[in-house]
Short mmCIF file of C-alpha atoms in Angstrom, two decimals:
data_model
loop_
_atom_site.label_atom_id
_atom_site.label_comp_id
_atom_site.label_asym_id
_atom_site.label_seq_id
_atom_site.Cartn_x
_atom_site.Cartn_y
_atom_site.Cartn_z
CA UNK A 1 134.67 81.21 177.44
CA UNK A 2 137.88 79.25 178.13
CA UNK A 3 139.57 76.91 175.66
CA UNK A 4 138.13 73.86 177.43
CA UNK A 5 134.59 74.99 176.77
CA UNK A 6 135.41 75.77 173.13
CA UNK A 7 137.00 72.36 172.62
CA UNK A 8 133.94 70.69 174.16
CA UNK A 9 131.68 72.73 171.89
CA UNK A 10 133.79 71.75 168.87
CA UNK A 11 133.36 68.10 169.87
CA UNK A 12 129.61 68.72 170.17
CA UNK A 13 129.49 70.10 166.62
CA UNK A 14 131.28 66.97 165.37
CA UNK A 15 128.40 64.97 166.84
CA UNK A 16 125.58 67.29 165.75
CA UNK A 17 126.91 67.58 162.18
CA UNK A 18 126.65 63.87 161.51
CA UNK A 19 124.28 63.31 158.54
CA UNK A 20 121.64 61.39 160.51
CA UNK A 21 121.57 64.01 163.26
CA UNK A 22 121.19 66.80 160.69
CA UNK A 23 118.30 64.90 159.11
CA UNK A 24 116.61 64.38 162.49
CA UNK A 25 117.21 68.03 163.36
CA UNK A 26 115.58 69.19 160.12
CA UNK A 27 112.60 66.84 160.42
CA UNK A 28 112.18 67.72 164.10
CA UNK A 29 112.28 71.45 163.36
CA UNK A 30 109.62 71.10 160.66
CA UNK A 31 107.43 68.89 162.86
CA UNK A 32 107.83 71.27 165.80
CA UNK A 33 106.94 74.28 163.64
CA UNK A 34 103.77 72.58 162.43
CA UNK A 35 102.79 71.40 165.94
CA UNK A 36 103.54 74.85 167.36
CA UNK A 37 101.22 76.63 164.95
CA UNK A 38 98.30 74.22 165.43
CA UNK A 39 96.15 75.32 168.40
CA UNK A 40 95.95 72.60 171.03
CA UNK A 41 99.12 70.83 169.88
CA UNK A 42 102.32 72.17 171.38
CA UNK A 43 105.88 70.98 171.97
CA UNK A 44 104.94 68.85 174.98
CA UNK A 45 102.35 66.93 172.97
CA UNK A 46 104.73 66.57 170.03
CA UNK A 47 107.62 65.25 172.11
CA UNK A 48 105.30 62.97 174.07
CA UNK A 49 104.05 61.39 170.84
CA UNK A 50 107.63 61.19 169.56
CA UNK A 51 108.96 59.37 172.63
CA UNK A 52 108.03 55.79 171.62
CA UNK A 53 109.67 56.33 168.22
CA UNK A 54 112.99 57.22 169.86
CA UNK A 55 113.42 53.97 171.78
CA UNK A 56 115.53 52.48 168.95
CA UNK A 57 117.71 55.60 168.53
CA UNK A 58 120.97 56.48 170.23
CA UNK A 59 120.39 58.83 173.18
CA UNK A 60 122.07 61.81 171.51
CA UNK A 61 120.01 61.29 168.33
CA UNK A 62 116.76 61.11 170.28
CA UNK A 63 117.51 64.23 172.33
CA UNK A 64 118.64 66.22 169.29
CA UNK A 65 115.34 65.34 167.59
CA UNK A 66 113.33 66.32 170.70
CA UNK A 67 115.18 69.62 171.12
CA UNK A 68 114.50 70.40 167.45
CA UNK A 69 110.78 69.73 167.96
CA UNK A 70 110.78 71.95 171.06
CA UNK A 71 112.65 74.70 169.32
CA UNK A 72 110.57 74.50 166.15
CA UNK A 73 107.39 74.81 168.21
CA UNK A 74 108.69 78.03 169.76
CA UNK A 75 109.19 79.40 166.23
CA UNK A 76 105.83 78.14 164.95
CA UNK A 77 103.62 79.09 167.89
CA UNK A 78 103.22 82.66 166.67
CA UNK A 79 101.87 81.68 163.22
CA UNK A 80 98.30 81.06 164.35
CA UNK A 81 98.59 84.05 166.73
CA UNK A 82 99.38 86.35 163.79
CA UNK A 83 96.93 84.93 161.25
CA UNK A 84 94.04 83.72 163.41
CA UNK A 85 94.46 85.52 166.74
CA UNK A 86 94.61 82.04 168.30
CA UNK A 87 97.92 81.22 170.04
CA UNK A 88 99.46 77.87 169.15
CA UNK A 89 100.54 77.49 172.79
CA UNK A 90 100.72 79.55 175.97
CA UNK A 91 104.07 81.12 175.07
CA UNK A 92 102.53 82.63 171.91
CA UNK A 93 99.71 84.48 173.71
CA UNK A 94 101.60 87.78 173.75
CA UNK A 95 102.19 87.48 170.00
CA UNK A 96 98.44 87.94 169.44
CA UNK A 97 98.48 91.46 170.89
CA UNK A 98 100.31 93.10 167.99
CA UNK A 99 100.82 90.26 165.51
CA UNK A 100 97.14 89.92 164.63
CA UNK A 101 96.59 93.70 164.25
CA UNK A 102 99.60 93.76 161.89
CA UNK A 103 97.96 91.04 159.78
CA UNK A 104 94.67 92.96 159.75
CA UNK A 105 96.55 96.01 158.49
CA UNK A 106 97.86 93.99 155.53
CA UNK A 107 101.29 93.44 157.10
CA UNK A 108 101.09 89.68 157.69
CA UNK A 109 104.33 89.16 155.74
CA UNK A 110 106.24 91.56 158.01
CA UNK A 111 104.69 89.99 161.13
CA UNK A 112 105.68 86.47 160.06
CA UNK A 113 109.19 87.66 159.22
CA UNK A 114 109.87 89.64 162.40
CA UNK A 115 108.62 86.81 164.61
CA UNK A 116 111.09 84.42 162.92
CA UNK A 117 113.96 86.94 163.02
CA UNK A 118 113.36 87.76 166.70
CA UNK A 119 113.14 84.06 167.52
CA UNK A 120 116.42 83.42 165.68
CA UNK A 121 118.32 86.20 167.46
CA UNK A 122 116.84 85.33 170.86
CA UNK A 123 117.71 81.67 170.44
CA UNK A 124 121.23 82.40 169.19
CA UNK A 125 122.09 84.71 172.10
CA UNK A 126 120.59 82.25 174.59
CA UNK A 127 122.60 79.36 173.08
CA UNK A 128 125.82 81.30 173.65
CA UNK A 129 124.75 81.94 177.26
CA UNK A 130 123.99 78.22 177.65
CA UNK A 131 127.55 77.33 176.58
CA UNK A 132 129.02 79.87 178.99
CA UNK A 133 126.94 78.75 182.00
CA UNK A 134 126.59 74.99 181.53
CA UNK A 135 129.93 73.91 183.03
CA UNK A 136 129.95 76.35 185.99
CA UNK A 137 126.45 75.22 186.99
CA UNK A 138 127.43 71.57 186.51
CA UNK A 139 130.52 72.04 188.73
CA UNK A 140 128.36 73.69 191.38
CA UNK A 141 126.02 70.68 191.22
CA UNK A 142 128.88 68.44 192.44
CA UNK A 143 128.24 69.90 195.89
CA UNK A 144 124.75 68.36 195.93
CA UNK A 145 124.09 65.27 198.03
CA UNK A 146 120.77 63.48 198.70
CA UNK A 147 119.48 66.22 201.08
CA UNK A 148 120.28 68.99 198.59
CA UNK A 149 118.65 67.10 195.71
CA UNK A 150 115.51 66.51 197.75
CA UNK A 151 115.15 70.18 198.71
CA UNK A 152 115.98 71.22 195.12
CA UNK A 153 113.08 69.10 193.87
CA UNK A 154 110.80 70.60 196.55
CA UNK A 155 111.76 74.04 195.25
CA UNK A 156 111.13 73.01 191.63
CA UNK A 157 107.69 71.62 192.48
CA UNK A 158 106.80 74.67 194.59
CA UNK A 159 107.87 77.07 191.84
CA UNK A 160 105.88 75.16 189.23
CA UNK A 161 102.76 74.94 191.39
CA UNK A 162 102.85 78.63 192.34
CA UNK A 163 102.84 80.22 188.90
CA UNK A 164 100.08 82.58 190.03
CA UNK A 165 97.99 83.16 193.12
CA UNK A 166 94.75 82.16 191.43
CA UNK A 167 95.94 78.62 190.64
CA UNK A 168 98.21 78.03 193.65
CA UNK A 169 95.85 75.57 195.32
CA UNK A 170 95.08 73.91 192.01
CA UNK A 171 98.79 73.71 191.24
CA UNK A 172 99.43 71.98 194.56
CA UNK A 173 96.59 69.54 193.86
CA UNK A 174 98.12 68.77 190.46
CA UNK A 175 101.51 68.19 192.09
CA UNK A 176 100.03 65.82 194.68
CA UNK A 177 98.26 63.79 191.98
CA UNK A 178 101.58 63.43 190.16
CA UNK A 179 103.39 62.31 193.31
CA UNK A 180 100.63 59.77 194.00
CA UNK A 181 101.05 58.27 190.54
CA UNK A 182 104.76 57.69 191.20
CA UNK A 183 104.02 55.52 194.24
CA UNK A 184 102.28 52.82 192.16
CA UNK A 185 104.37 49.64 191.79
CA UNK A 186 107.05 47.85 193.80
CA UNK A 187 108.93 49.94 196.35
CA UNK A 188 112.57 49.91 195.25
CA UNK A 189 113.92 49.73 198.81
CA UNK A 190 111.54 47.39 200.62
CA UNK A 191 110.13 45.36 197.73
CA UNK A 192 106.56 45.98 198.95
CA UNK A 193 103.79 46.27 196.36
CA UNK A 194 102.02 49.63 196.50
CA UNK A 195 98.62 50.43 194.97
CA UNK A 196 98.81 47.66 192.36
CA UNK A 197 95.38 46.21 193.30
CA UNK A 198 96.58 42.76 192.35
CA UNK A 199 97.49 43.75 188.78
CA UNK A 200 100.71 42.22 187.48
CA UNK A 201 100.98 44.95 184.83
CA UNK A 202 101.23 47.63 187.55
CA UNK A 203 104.12 46.01 189.43
CA UNK A 204 106.61 48.09 187.45
CA UNK A 205 104.56 51.25 188.06
CA UNK A 206 102.84 53.57 185.61
CA UNK A 207 105.19 54.44 182.79
CA UNK A 208 105.65 58.20 182.70
CA UNK A 209 105.37 58.13 178.89
CA UNK A 210 101.77 56.94 179.28
CA UNK A 211 101.12 59.75 181.78
CA UNK A 212 102.61 62.38 179.49
CA UNK A 213 100.77 61.24 176.37
CA UNK A 214 97.52 60.82 178.28
CA UNK A 215 97.53 64.14 180.13
CA UNK A 216 99.11 66.29 177.43
CA UNK A 217 97.97 64.53 174.26
CA UNK A 218 94.57 62.91 174.84
CA UNK A 219 93.49 65.47 177.46
CA UNK A 220 94.28 68.39 175.14
CA UNK A 221 92.49 66.79 172.18
CA UNK A 222 89.35 66.16 174.24
CA UNK A 223 89.40 69.78 175.39
CA UNK A 224 89.78 71.03 171.81
CA UNK A 225 86.84 68.88 170.66
CA UNK A 226 84.72 70.43 173.38
CA UNK A 227 85.40 73.95 172.13
CA UNK A 228 85.40 73.11 168.41
CA UNK A 229 81.76 74.10 167.89
CA UNK A 230 82.32 77.47 169.52
CA UNK A 231 85.34 78.27 167.35
CA UNK A 232 83.86 77.35 163.98
CA UNK A 233 86.03 76.77 160.94
CA UNK A 234 89.24 78.78 160.87
CA UNK A 235 89.90 80.82 157.73
CA UNK A 236 93.57 81.46 157.13
CA UNK A 237 95.37 83.61 154.58
CA UNK A 238 97.04 81.30 152.04
CA UNK A 239 98.80 83.63 149.62
CA UNK A 240 101.61 85.98 150.62
CA UNK A 241 103.99 88.42 149.06
CA UNK A 242 107.67 88.62 149.98
CA UNK A 243 108.05 87.63 153.64
CA UNK A 244 110.51 90.18 154.99
CA UNK A 245 110.65 93.42 156.95
CA UNK A 246 111.42 97.03 156.12
CA UNK A 247 114.41 98.99 157.41
CA UNK A 248 112.06 100.92 159.72
CA UNK A 249 110.72 97.65 161.20
CA UNK A 250 114.28 96.53 161.94
CA UNK A 251 115.19 99.91 163.44
CA UNK A 252 112.28 99.66 165.86
CA UNK A 253 112.86 95.99 166.71
CA UNK A 254 116.56 95.28 167.16
CA UNK A 255 116.95 96.95 170.57
CA UNK A 256 113.77 95.39 172.08
CA UNK A 257 114.98 91.98 170.88
CA UNK A 258 118.38 92.40 172.55
CA UNK A 259 116.81 93.90 175.70
CA UNK A 260 114.28 91.14 176.32
CA UNK A 261 116.37 88.10 175.33
CA UNK A 262 118.34 87.99 178.64
CA UNK A 263 115.10 88.33 180.60
CA UNK A 264 113.57 85.39 178.74
CA UNK A 265 116.70 83.32 179.27
CA UNK A 266 116.83 83.97 183.03
CA UNK A 267 113.11 83.18 183.42
CA UNK A 268 113.69 79.92 181.57
CA UNK A 269 116.38 78.89 184.06
CA UNK A 270 113.87 79.21 186.92
CA UNK A 271 111.91 75.97 187.40
CA UNK A 272 108.24 76.30 186.54
CA UNK A 273 108.27 79.81 185.10
CA UNK A 274 107.91 78.92 181.42
CA UNK A 275 107.62 80.73 178.11
CA UNK A 276 104.23 82.30 178.83
CA UNK A 277 105.59 84.32 181.75
CA UNK A 278 108.73 85.21 179.77
CA UNK A 279 106.73 86.48 176.79
CA UNK A 280 104.24 88.45 178.88
CA UNK A 281 106.98 90.03 180.98
CA UNK A 282 108.94 90.98 177.85
CA UNK A 283 105.84 92.54 176.28
CA UNK A 284 105.00 94.57 179.40
CA UNK A 285 108.62 95.66 179.86
CA UNK A 286 108.87 96.86 176.28
CA UNK A 287 105.57 98.70 176.48
CA UNK A 288 106.81 100.58 179.55
CA UNK A 289 110.14 101.42 177.89
CA UNK A 290 108.64 102.42 174.55
CA UNK A 291 108.38 106.04 173.45
CA UNK A 292 105.12 105.08 171.69
CA UNK A 293 103.26 102.88 174.20
CA UNK A 294 99.91 103.89 172.70
CA UNK A 295 100.75 101.86 169.57
CA UNK A 296 101.01 98.61 171.53
CA UNK A 297 98.00 96.45 170.86
CA UNK A 298 97.45 98.16 167.50
CA UNK A 299 100.22 96.62 165.41
CA UNK A 300 103.49 97.80 167.01
CA UNK A 301 106.25 95.71 165.49
CA UNK A 302 108.34 95.80 168.68
CA UNK A 303 105.32 94.45 170.58
CA UNK A 304 105.67 91.29 168.49
CA UNK A 305 109.47 91.12 168.36
CA UNK A 306 110.10 91.37 172.13
CA UNK A 307 107.96 88.42 173.31
CA UNK A 308 109.10 86.23 170.42
CA UNK A 309 112.76 86.75 171.34
CA UNK A 310 112.01 86.17 175.03
CA UNK A 311 110.07 82.92 174.65
CA UNK A 312 112.75 81.38 172.42
CA UNK A 313 115.48 82.40 174.84
CA UNK A 314 113.34 80.93 177.61
CA UNK A 315 113.20 77.53 175.88
CA UNK A 316 117.02 77.43 175.81
CA UNK A 317 117.32 78.58 179.42
CA UNK A 318 114.93 75.85 180.58
CA UNK A 319 117.42 73.22 179.44
CA UNK A 320 120.21 74.40 181.78
CA UNK A 321 118.69 73.09 185.05
CA UNK A 322 117.58 69.92 183.23
CA UNK A 323 121.07 69.01 182.02
CA UNK A 324 123.10 70.29 184.98
CA UNK A 325 120.84 69.60 187.98
CA UNK A 326 118.31 67.07 186.73
CA UNK A 327 115.45 69.52 187.35
CA UNK A 328 113.43 70.57 184.29
CA UNK A 329 112.70 74.25 183.77
CA UNK A 330 109.41 73.65 181.92
CA UNK A 331 106.80 71.00 181.17
CA UNK A 332 108.48 70.19 177.86
CA UNK A 333 111.92 69.74 179.40
CA UNK A 334 110.27 67.49 182.00
CA UNK A 335 109.30 65.19 179.12
CA UNK A 336 112.88 65.35 177.83
CA UNK A 337 114.23 64.57 181.30
CA UNK A 338 112.06 61.47 181.27
CA UNK A 339 113.61 60.50 177.95
CA UNK A 340 117.08 60.69 179.52
CA UNK A 341 115.92 58.36 182.27
CA UNK A 342 114.59 55.88 179.71
CA UNK A 343 118.17 55.48 178.51
CA UNK A 344 119.43 55.04 182.07
CA UNK A 345 121.19 58.41 182.09
CA UNK A 346 121.31 60.65 185.13
CA UNK A 347 121.37 64.37 184.30
CA UNK A 348 123.91 66.40 186.20
CA UNK A 349 127.64 67.12 186.22
CA UNK A 350 128.55 63.49 185.54
CA UNK A 351 126.59 63.60 182.28
CA UNK A 352 129.13 66.08 180.93
CA UNK A 353 132.01 63.84 182.03
CA UNK A 354 130.72 60.37 181.16
CA UNK A 355 128.51 61.19 178.17
CA UNK A 356 129.96 64.32 176.52
CA UNK A 357 128.58 63.27 173.13
CA UNK A 358 125.06 63.65 174.58
CA UNK A 359 125.55 66.85 176.59
CA UNK A 360 127.68 68.76 174.10
CA UNK A 361 126.05 67.23 171.03
CA UNK A 362 122.67 68.56 172.15
CA UNK A 363 124.15 71.97 173.05
CA UNK A 364 125.77 72.26 169.60
CA UNK A 365 122.53 71.19 167.95
CA UNK A 366 120.79 74.24 169.45
CA UNK A 367 122.92 76.52 167.26
CA UNK A 368 122.23 74.43 164.16
CA UNK A 369 118.52 73.99 164.88
CA UNK A 370 118.24 77.75 165.31
CA UNK A 371 119.55 78.25 161.75
CA UNK A 372 117.36 75.44 160.37
CA UNK A 373 114.23 76.91 162.00
CA UNK A 374 115.02 80.34 160.57
CA UNK A 375 115.25 78.90 157.04
CA UNK A 376 112.04 76.94 157.54
CA UNK A 377 110.05 79.81 159.04
CA UNK A 378 111.02 82.59 156.61
CA UNK A 379 111.25 81.21 153.03
CA UNK A 380 108.74 78.40 153.67
CA UNK A 381 106.33 80.31 155.92
CA UNK A 382 103.77 80.81 153.16
CA UNK A 383 103.71 77.07 152.50
CA UNK A 384 103.71 75.91 156.12
CA UNK A 385 100.81 78.08 157.27
CA UNK A 386 98.53 76.14 154.90
CA UNK A 387 98.57 73.46 157.60
CA UNK A 388 96.31 75.76 159.63
CA UNK A 389 93.57 75.09 157.09
CA UNK A 390 93.44 71.35 157.95
CA UNK A 391 90.02 70.70 159.55
CA UNK A 392 90.52 69.79 163.23
CA UNK A 393 87.92 67.04 162.84
CA UNK A 394 90.39 65.24 160.59
CA UNK A 395 93.59 66.14 162.42
CA UNK A 396 92.69 65.29 166.01
CA UNK A 397 91.52 61.68 165.41
CA UNK A 398 94.85 61.02 163.69
CA UNK A 399 96.70 62.31 166.76
CA UNK A 400 94.62 60.06 169.03
CA UNK A 401 95.44 57.00 166.89
CA UNK A 402 99.15 57.85 167.01
CA UNK A 403 98.93 58.24 170.80
CA UNK A 404 97.39 54.79 171.31
CA UNK A 405 99.84 53.14 168.92
CA UNK A 406 102.73 54.86 170.67
CA UNK A 407 101.86 53.69 174.17
CA UNK A 408 101.16 50.13 172.98
CA UNK A 409 104.76 49.84 171.76
CA UNK A 410 106.06 50.46 175.30
CA UNK A 411 105.10 47.10 176.84
CA UNK A 412 102.74 45.64 174.20
CA UNK A 413 100.07 45.43 176.89
CA UNK A 414 96.37 46.25 176.68
CA UNK A 415 96.68 47.72 180.19
CA UNK A 416 98.44 50.70 178.60
CA UNK A 417 95.21 51.47 176.70
CA UNK A 418 93.23 51.49 179.96
CA UNK A 419 95.78 53.73 181.66
CA UNK A 420 95.99 56.06 178.65
CA UNK A 421 92.21 56.45 178.53
CA UNK A 422 91.98 57.11 182.28
CA UNK A 423 94.85 59.59 182.25
CA UNK A 424 93.43 61.28 179.17
CA UNK A 425 90.14 61.83 181.00
CA UNK A 426 92.09 63.07 184.02
CA UNK A 427 93.92 65.58 181.82
CA UNK A 428 90.64 66.67 180.23
CA UNK A 429 88.91 67.33 183.55
CA UNK A 430 91.99 69.12 184.88
CA UNK A 431 91.87 71.47 181.90
CA UNK A 432 88.11 71.97 182.28
CA UNK A 433 88.53 73.00 185.92
CA UNK A 434 91.62 75.13 185.28
CA UNK A 435 94.05 72.82 187.09
CA UNK A 436 97.53 73.20 185.55
CA UNK A 437 99.09 70.01 184.22
CA UNK A 438 102.76 71.09 184.41
CA UNK A 439 103.08 70.37 188.18
CA UNK A 440 101.64 66.86 187.63
CA UNK A 441 104.09 66.09 184.82
CA UNK A 442 107.06 67.42 186.78
CA UNK A 443 106.02 65.43 189.87
CA UNK A 444 105.72 62.23 187.83
CA UNK A 445 109.20 62.72 186.37
CA UNK A 446 111.04 63.64 189.60
CA UNK A 447 108.78 61.89 192.15
CA UNK A 448 110.68 58.61 192.32
CA UNK A 449 114.09 60.31 192.56
CA UNK A 450 112.70 62.70 195.14
CA UNK A 451 111.47 59.81 197.30
CA UNK A 452 114.80 58.00 197.04
CA UNK A 453 116.76 61.15 197.95
CA UNK A 454 114.49 61.69 200.96
CA UNK A 455 114.97 58.14 202.23
CA UNK A 456 118.72 58.15 201.58
CA UNK A 457 119.01 61.38 203.55
CA UNK A 458 117.16 59.89 206.52
CA UNK A 459 119.41 56.83 206.42
CA UNK A 460 122.49 59.09 206.50
CA UNK A 461 121.11 61.02 209.49
CA UNK A 462 119.65 58.02 211.38
CA UNK A 463 116.15 59.37 210.86
CA UNK A 464 116.84 62.99 211.81
CA UNK A 465 115.05 65.63 209.74
CA UNK A 466 117.76 68.14 210.62
CA UNK A 467 119.84 66.92 207.71
CA UNK A 468 117.58 68.93 205.40
CA UNK A 469 118.55 72.18 207.18
CA UNK A 470 122.27 71.72 207.77
CA UNK A 471 123.88 73.00 204.58
CA UNK A 472 123.76 76.53 203.16
CA UNK A 473 122.46 75.12 199.87
CA UNK A 474 119.50 73.47 201.62
CA UNK A 475 118.65 76.61 203.57
CA UNK A 476 118.84 78.74 200.42
CA UNK A 477 116.59 76.34 198.51
CA UNK A 478 114.05 76.25 201.35
CA UNK A 479 114.00 80.05 201.28
CA UNK A 480 113.48 80.06 197.49
CA UNK A 481 110.66 77.50 197.80
CA UNK A 482 108.92 79.62 200.44
CA UNK A 483 109.42 82.74 198.32
CA UNK A 484 107.96 80.95 195.29
CA UNK A 485 104.78 80.15 197.20
CA UNK A 486 104.55 83.60 198.76
CA UNK A 487 105.56 85.70 195.74
CA UNK A 488 102.13 85.77 194.00
CA UNK A 489 100.62 87.21 197.19
CA UNK A 490 103.51 89.63 197.73
CA UNK A 491 103.28 90.81 194.13
CA UNK A 492 99.55 91.34 194.47
CA UNK A 493 100.04 93.41 197.63
CA UNK A 494 102.75 95.50 195.94
CA UNK A 495 100.43 96.21 193.00
CA UNK A 496 97.61 97.19 195.35
CA UNK A 497 99.93 99.47 197.32
CA UNK A 498 101.17 101.06 194.09
CA UNK A 499 97.60 101.66 192.88
CA UNK A 500 96.62 103.22 196.23
CA UNK A 501 99.67 105.48 196.18
CA UNK A 502 98.86 106.76 192.70
CA UNK A 503 95.26 107.48 193.69
CA UNK A 504 96.44 109.26 196.80
#
């Protein structure tokens, strides 16, 4: 790292170390940890509910608080995986495989400790990588014009929709629904009203905060209520000994943590990949590399450490395209990108030049939040996991009330209640039919900018579509978008070919 980067980082620490920012960081980390460990409530829901409360904050304060919630949720997601065999969110699924068997063997303390230690190391290494890559990527983004931004957003949407072959069509449907929602309101270029149905409240469009809270918050709660009877009451261990690991646990874990952290970070940089893929890939990689693969799934400590390091590194990596290109790397960073737009800020290289207190303040806060989360999740783990014993029948109604109060403060309009209810039902039915919500959220956040970039490009080319295929950047992004859509099928064919070869 050159001296310019270090001086920028030092300036960022001067912002992040302000007393109010430290307080928000601590509260956000605790809230994120709690939300992460509660099944059905993840970082996206937490940040969505937090959005209305940040309208009176400075942009850097709001984003530091949101990043802390996001980061805390990555730490806390494994708690219910280890103690209940129920992942707090998708990224914590792999933590069930060996974390829960460790708890059943009477090693819950070691499992809680190694998950926090692996998360801390993974996040710390990824934060250093973020600092090293942020400016080069931002400088590269200066070469982007309207055509490049349009194709970049096409790639981001394609990558998000094509997470796996089974949900490709459903992912595309989700994306189209999101793009349709962005067309409601007055067209910014022509002034024509679109899909307002005579409603004055819809002239300004559907606020993306309402969409996020409805789809993520209300939809998830309705889904959890549906399955509550099948789950029954969760019984969680409440008393613990010393939460730490043995020297043997550390000997088996340190190399898997360092091996899988870069993989998680790189997956996070890719739009749409997410922590679930990072954690699963890290787990499978480590199982293949292990000298004792037969222990995986039966309480192997490295089987817990590797995915925990990867999903935390992934959460840091997902912020790079958001800050430097204006394209979120995950559903949660899509919510954070929307928060930037609320403040009238355009992510990209100019953010680092015109608003360094925001860009570098948030980057510096990642280092501090990492330390705060480690302190919260190791010494206080025994206290925090008691939250898992809160009956969902009491917790979820409170979340619904907070959601409705939050959206009402946006425009103080009863129409927001109608929209929130409708979008909540939409989110619920999407989850019931296995339609992913991440493509919808990403489309809602980038849809308007995508439309404007498309129309600006056509104005520059006098209506010629060739402008989207002229530059090397555009051609490369088109190729990546096509590869994203084709990769699930290619991967499936490669696996089938490999299986046939082994049988032969």
